[in-house]
XYZ file of C-alpha atoms in Angstrom:
362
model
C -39.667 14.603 10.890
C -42.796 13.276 11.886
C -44.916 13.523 15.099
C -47.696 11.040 16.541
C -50.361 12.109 18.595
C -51.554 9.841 21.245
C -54.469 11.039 23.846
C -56.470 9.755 26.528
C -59.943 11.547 26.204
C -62.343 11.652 29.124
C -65.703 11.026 27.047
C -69.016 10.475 28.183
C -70.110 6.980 28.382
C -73.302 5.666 26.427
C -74.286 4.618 29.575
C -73.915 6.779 32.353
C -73.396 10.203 33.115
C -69.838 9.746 34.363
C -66.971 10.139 32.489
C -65.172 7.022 31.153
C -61.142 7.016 30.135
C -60.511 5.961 26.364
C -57.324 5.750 24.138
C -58.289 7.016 20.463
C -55.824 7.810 17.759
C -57.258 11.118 16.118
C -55.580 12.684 13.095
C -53.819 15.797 13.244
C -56.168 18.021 11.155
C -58.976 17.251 12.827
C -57.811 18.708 16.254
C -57.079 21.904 17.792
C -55.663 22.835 21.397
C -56.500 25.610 23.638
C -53.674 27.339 25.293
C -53.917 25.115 28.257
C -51.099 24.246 30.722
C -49.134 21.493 29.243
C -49.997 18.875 31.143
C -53.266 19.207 30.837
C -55.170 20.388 27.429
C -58.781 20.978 25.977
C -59.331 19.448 22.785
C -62.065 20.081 20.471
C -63.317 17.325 18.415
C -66.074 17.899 15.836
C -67.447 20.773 17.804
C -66.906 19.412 21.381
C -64.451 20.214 23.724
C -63.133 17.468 26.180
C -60.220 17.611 29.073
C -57.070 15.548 27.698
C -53.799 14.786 28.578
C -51.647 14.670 25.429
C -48.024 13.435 24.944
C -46.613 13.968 21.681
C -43.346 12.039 20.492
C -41.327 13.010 17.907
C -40.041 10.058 15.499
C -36.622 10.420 14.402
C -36.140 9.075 11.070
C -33.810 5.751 10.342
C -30.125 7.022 9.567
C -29.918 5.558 6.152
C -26.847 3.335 6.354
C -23.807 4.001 3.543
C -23.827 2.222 1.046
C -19.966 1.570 -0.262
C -19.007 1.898 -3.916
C -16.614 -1.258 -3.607
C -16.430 -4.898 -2.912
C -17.235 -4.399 0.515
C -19.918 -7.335 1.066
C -18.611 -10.094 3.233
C -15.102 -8.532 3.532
C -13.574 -10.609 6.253
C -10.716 -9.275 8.588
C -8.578 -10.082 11.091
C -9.584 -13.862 11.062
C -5.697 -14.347 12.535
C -4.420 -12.294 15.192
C -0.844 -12.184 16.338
C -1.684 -14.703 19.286
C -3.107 -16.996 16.683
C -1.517 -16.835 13.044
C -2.282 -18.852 10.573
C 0.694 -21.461 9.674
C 1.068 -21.515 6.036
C 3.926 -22.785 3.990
C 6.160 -21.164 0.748
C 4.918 -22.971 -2.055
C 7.423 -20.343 -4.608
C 10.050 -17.671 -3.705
C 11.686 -16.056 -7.178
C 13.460 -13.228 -7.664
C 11.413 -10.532 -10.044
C 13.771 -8.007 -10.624
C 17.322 -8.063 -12.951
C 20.652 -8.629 -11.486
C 21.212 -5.278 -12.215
C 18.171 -3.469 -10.189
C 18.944 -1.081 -7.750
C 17.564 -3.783 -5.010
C 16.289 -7.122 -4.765
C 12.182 -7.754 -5.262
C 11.024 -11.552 -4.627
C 7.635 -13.037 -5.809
C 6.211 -15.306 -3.196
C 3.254 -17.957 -2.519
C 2.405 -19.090 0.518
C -0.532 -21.889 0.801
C -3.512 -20.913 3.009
C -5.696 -24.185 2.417
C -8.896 -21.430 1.708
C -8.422 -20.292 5.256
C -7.793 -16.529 4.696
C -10.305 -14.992 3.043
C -9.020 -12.014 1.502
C -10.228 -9.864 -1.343
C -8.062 -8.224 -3.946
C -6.507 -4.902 -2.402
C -6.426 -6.097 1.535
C -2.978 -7.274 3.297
C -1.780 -9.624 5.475
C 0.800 -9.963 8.320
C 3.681 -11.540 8.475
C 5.649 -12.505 11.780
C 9.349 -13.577 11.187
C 10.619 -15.897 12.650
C 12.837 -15.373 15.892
C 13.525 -12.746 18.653
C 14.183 -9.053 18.482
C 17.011 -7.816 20.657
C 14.601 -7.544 23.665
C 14.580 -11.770 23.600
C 10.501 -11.501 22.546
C 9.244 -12.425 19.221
C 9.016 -10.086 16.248
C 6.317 -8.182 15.451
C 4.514 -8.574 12.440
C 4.791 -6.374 9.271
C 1.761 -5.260 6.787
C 2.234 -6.464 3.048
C -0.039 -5.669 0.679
C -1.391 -9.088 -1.533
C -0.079 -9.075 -4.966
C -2.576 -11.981 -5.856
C -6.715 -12.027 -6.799
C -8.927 -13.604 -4.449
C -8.445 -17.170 -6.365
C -4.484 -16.687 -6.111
C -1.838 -17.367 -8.633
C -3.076 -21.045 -8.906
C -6.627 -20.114 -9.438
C -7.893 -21.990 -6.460
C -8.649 -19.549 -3.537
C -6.369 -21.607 -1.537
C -3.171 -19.313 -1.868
C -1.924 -15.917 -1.310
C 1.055 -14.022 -2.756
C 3.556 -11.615 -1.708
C 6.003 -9.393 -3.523
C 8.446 -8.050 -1.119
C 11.843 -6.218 -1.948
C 14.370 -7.274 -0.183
C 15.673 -4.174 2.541
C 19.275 -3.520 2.979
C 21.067 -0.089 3.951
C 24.034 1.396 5.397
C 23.304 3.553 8.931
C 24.776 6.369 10.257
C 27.782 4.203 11.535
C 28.735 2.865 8.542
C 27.303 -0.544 8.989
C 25.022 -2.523 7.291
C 21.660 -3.599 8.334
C 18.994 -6.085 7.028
C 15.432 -5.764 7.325
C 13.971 -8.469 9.921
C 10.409 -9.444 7.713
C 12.040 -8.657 4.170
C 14.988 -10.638 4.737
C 12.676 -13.317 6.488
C 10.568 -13.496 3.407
C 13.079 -13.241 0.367
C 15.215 -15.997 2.520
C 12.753 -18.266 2.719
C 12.725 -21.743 0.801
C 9.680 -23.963 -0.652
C 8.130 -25.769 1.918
C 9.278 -23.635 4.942
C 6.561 -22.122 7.891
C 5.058 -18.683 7.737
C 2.776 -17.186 10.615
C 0.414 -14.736 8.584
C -1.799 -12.836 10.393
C -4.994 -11.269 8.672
C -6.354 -10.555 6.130
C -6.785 -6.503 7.180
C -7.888 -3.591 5.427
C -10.615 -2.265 3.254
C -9.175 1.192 2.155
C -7.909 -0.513 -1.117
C -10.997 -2.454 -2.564
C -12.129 -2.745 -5.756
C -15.705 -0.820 -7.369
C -18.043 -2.107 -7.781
C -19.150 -0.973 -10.609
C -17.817 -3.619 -13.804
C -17.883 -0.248 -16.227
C -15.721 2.205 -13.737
C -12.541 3.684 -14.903
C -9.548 2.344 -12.663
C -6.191 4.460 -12.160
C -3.941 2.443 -10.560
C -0.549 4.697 -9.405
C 1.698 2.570 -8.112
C 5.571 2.707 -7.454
C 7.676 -0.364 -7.656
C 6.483 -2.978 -4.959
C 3.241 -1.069 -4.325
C 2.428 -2.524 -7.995
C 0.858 -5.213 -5.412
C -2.982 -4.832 -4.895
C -2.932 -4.013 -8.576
C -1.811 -6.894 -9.851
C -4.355 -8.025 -7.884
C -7.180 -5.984 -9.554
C -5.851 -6.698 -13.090
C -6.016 -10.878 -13.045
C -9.596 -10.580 -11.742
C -10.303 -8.066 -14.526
C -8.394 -8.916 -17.800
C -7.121 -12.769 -16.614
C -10.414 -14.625 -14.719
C -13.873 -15.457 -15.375
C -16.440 -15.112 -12.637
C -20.244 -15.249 -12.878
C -20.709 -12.060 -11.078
C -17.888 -9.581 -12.486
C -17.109 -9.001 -16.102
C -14.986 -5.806 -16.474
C -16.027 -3.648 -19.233
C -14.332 -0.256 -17.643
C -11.152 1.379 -18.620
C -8.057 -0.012 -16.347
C -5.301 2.473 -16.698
C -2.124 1.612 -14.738
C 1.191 3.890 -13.986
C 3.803 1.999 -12.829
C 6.961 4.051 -11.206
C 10.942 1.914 -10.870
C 14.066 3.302 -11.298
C 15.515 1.055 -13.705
C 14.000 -0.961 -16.370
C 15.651 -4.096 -14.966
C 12.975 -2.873 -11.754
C 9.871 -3.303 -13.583
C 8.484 -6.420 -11.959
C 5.337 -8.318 -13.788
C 5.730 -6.724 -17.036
C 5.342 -9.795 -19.424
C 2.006 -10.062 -17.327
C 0.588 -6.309 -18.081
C 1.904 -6.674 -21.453
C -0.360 -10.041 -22.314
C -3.048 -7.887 -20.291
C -2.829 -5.135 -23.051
C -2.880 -7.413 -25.880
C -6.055 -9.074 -24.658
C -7.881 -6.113 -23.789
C -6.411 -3.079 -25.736
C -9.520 -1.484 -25.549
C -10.020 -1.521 -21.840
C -6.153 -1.304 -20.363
C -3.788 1.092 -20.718
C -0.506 0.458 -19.494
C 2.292 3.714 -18.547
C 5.550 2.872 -17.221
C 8.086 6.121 -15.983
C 11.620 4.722 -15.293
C 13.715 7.849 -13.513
C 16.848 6.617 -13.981
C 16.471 5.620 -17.937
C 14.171 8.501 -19.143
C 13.228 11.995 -19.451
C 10.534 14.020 -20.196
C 11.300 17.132 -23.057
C 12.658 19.482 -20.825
C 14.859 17.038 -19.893
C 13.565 16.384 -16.036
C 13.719 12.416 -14.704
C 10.908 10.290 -15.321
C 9.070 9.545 -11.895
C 5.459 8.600 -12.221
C 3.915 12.256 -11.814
C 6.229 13.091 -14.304
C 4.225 10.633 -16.425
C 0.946 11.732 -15.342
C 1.859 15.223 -16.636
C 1.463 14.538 -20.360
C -1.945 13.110 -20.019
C -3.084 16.240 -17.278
C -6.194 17.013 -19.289
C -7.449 13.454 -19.599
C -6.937 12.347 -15.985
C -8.674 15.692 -15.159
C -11.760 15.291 -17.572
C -12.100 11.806 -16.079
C -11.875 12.564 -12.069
C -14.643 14.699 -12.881
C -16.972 11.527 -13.765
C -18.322 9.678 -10.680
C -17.394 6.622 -11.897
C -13.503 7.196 -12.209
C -11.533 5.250 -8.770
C -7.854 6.558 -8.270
C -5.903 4.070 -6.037
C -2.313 4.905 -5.098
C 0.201 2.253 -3.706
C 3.754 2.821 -3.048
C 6.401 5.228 -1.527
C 4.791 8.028 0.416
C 7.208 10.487 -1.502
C 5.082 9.811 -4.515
C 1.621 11.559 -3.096
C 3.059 14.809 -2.665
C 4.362 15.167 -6.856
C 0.763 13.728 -7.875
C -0.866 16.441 -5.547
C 1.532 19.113 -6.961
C -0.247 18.183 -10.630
C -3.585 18.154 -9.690
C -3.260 21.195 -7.813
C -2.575 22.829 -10.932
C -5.146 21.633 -12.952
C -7.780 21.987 -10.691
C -6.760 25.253 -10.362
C -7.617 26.023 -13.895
C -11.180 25.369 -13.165
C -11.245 27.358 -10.507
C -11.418 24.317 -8.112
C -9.283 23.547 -4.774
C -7.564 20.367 -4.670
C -7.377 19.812 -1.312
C -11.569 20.353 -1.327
C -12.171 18.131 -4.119
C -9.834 16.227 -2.997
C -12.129 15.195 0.393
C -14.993 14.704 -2.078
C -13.284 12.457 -3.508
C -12.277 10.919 -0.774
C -15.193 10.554 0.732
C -17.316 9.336 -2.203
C -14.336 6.551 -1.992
C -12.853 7.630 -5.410
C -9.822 8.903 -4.185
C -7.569 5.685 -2.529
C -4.064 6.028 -1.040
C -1.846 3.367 0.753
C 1.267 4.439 1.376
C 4.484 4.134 3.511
């Protein structure tokens, strides 16, 4: 911290014998101050002593703003509001998943003309269409985007949606539909969607083109990292060339659930060097002692490498999917950290709050 000095000296005047009033900067070393009242103070000044009355302020330094380790520059949100969506219109609605999946996933596009904004890793909302049993509209719902910035048509004038389809039996015994899923996996080309948006900044990519990137994701939480992987391994742009390591684990019960593999496949083949692709099926596969597949399960066989890289500062962990998965990846980590004598939950915040450690869950 510094301190400045200003003083208004009564010196004598070249030419009178009064006492004129001047303002004079003097430097710090070349005063000293008697032990004066504090409003008023003798200073000495190259031998001679004169009344002053000093003030001294005290300069707080400038807080030195943050600066983020991801694609935070320009990030635009909440352009539409509720009051005010956005009207776009289903360009595609397919079904992703086998006949046979435990549940129904849908790919969508919707056309946004270049008005939305959004980055890879933000979300949008979506308000169905219609009234809730109250007679007033529908709220909107949060969906993470499943496309890059330049969307599935490479033209920054779409965004895409995967959205499983949400169907259950309550306590009664009867069945109920999800209002937005149902809305959205319903819906046929050319049909109106209010989309709110784009929101969120949580799930943004580094910066940094030579990070590593450990994507955990469970089945339609595979979203913002599809997202991640077309800018990396499937676009060119004059300002981002990934030469990192992309390492994805991708969690489904079935193998008839695993939705854009073709896509990470074609992603491997181009880039083996730089991608590494994990699926863990529960229902279809077991580790050696015989326990289900679920992604931490995964994660286990490769516990020393995902330690030795969380300890770089250059390794991002983003996790997307069903909150039940962020208690069996803590469980892991827990353990190895202990082996170094480390708490998890305390490197853990580190993590988190060096922005390396990424979780979006529901």
């Amino acid at each position: 911290m510094t301190a400045a000095l200003s003083a208004s000296l009564f010196l004598p005047s070249s030419n009178s014998t009064s006492l004129s009033i001047k303002t004079i900067f003097i430097s710090p070393e070349n005063i000293t101050f008697n032990k004066v009242p504090l409003c008023n103070r003798n200073v000495s000044v190259g031998g001679k002593v004169f009344p002053t009355r000093a003030q001294l302020t005290t300069e707080v330094p400038a807080k030195v703003a943050k600066v983020s380790k991801k694609q935070d520059e320009g990030v635009v949100v909440n352009k539409f509001r509720p009051k005010d969506p956005y009207i776009g219109r289903c360009l595609l609605n397919t079904k992703i998943t086998g006949d046979d999946a435990p549940g129904e996933t849908w790919h969508m596009v919707f056309s946004t003309e270049g008005e939305i904004p959004y980055r890879e890793g933000q979300s949008i909302g979506v308000i169905p269409d219609g009234v809730d049993s109250n007679g007033k509209p529908h709220k909107l719902r949060l969906y993470s985007i499943a496309s890059s910035a330049l969307g599935d048509f490479g033209d920054s004038k779409t965004v895409s949606l995967c959205v499983k389809r949400l169907v259950y039996t309550n306590d009664k015994g009867e069945i109920v539909k999800g209002v937005c899923s149902n809305f959205l996996c319903d819906l046929k080309p050319g049909a109106e969607v209010k989309i709110t948006g784009p929101v969120g900044k949580e799930m943004l990519m580094p910066k940094d083109p030579n990070a590593t990137v450990i994507m955990l994701a469970t089945e339609t939480g595979i979203a913002p990292f599809r997202g991640f992987l077309w800018k990396m391994f499937f676009e060119k742009h004059e300002d981002y060339k990934f030469n990192g390591l992309a390492w994805l684990f991708l969690g489904v019960p079935t193998s008839s659930s695993l939705i854009y593999k073709e896509e990470f496949e074609k992603m491997k083949e181009k880039a083996p060097e730089n991608f590494r692709l994990d699926f863990a099926v529960s229902r279809e596969q077991t580790n050696e002692k015989g326990e289900k597949m679920y992604i931490q399960t995964r994660m286990a066989e490769y516990t020393e490498e995902l330690w030795t890289l969380l300890k770089k500062d250059n390794t991002f962990v983003y996790m997307c999917g069903l909150k039940g998965m962020e208690q069996g990846i803590d469980d892991i980590m827990t353990s190895l950290a202990e082996r170094d004598g480390i708490s998890w939950a305390d490197y853990k915040k580190q993590l988190k709050k060096a922005e390396q450690w990424n979780v979006e869950v529901y």
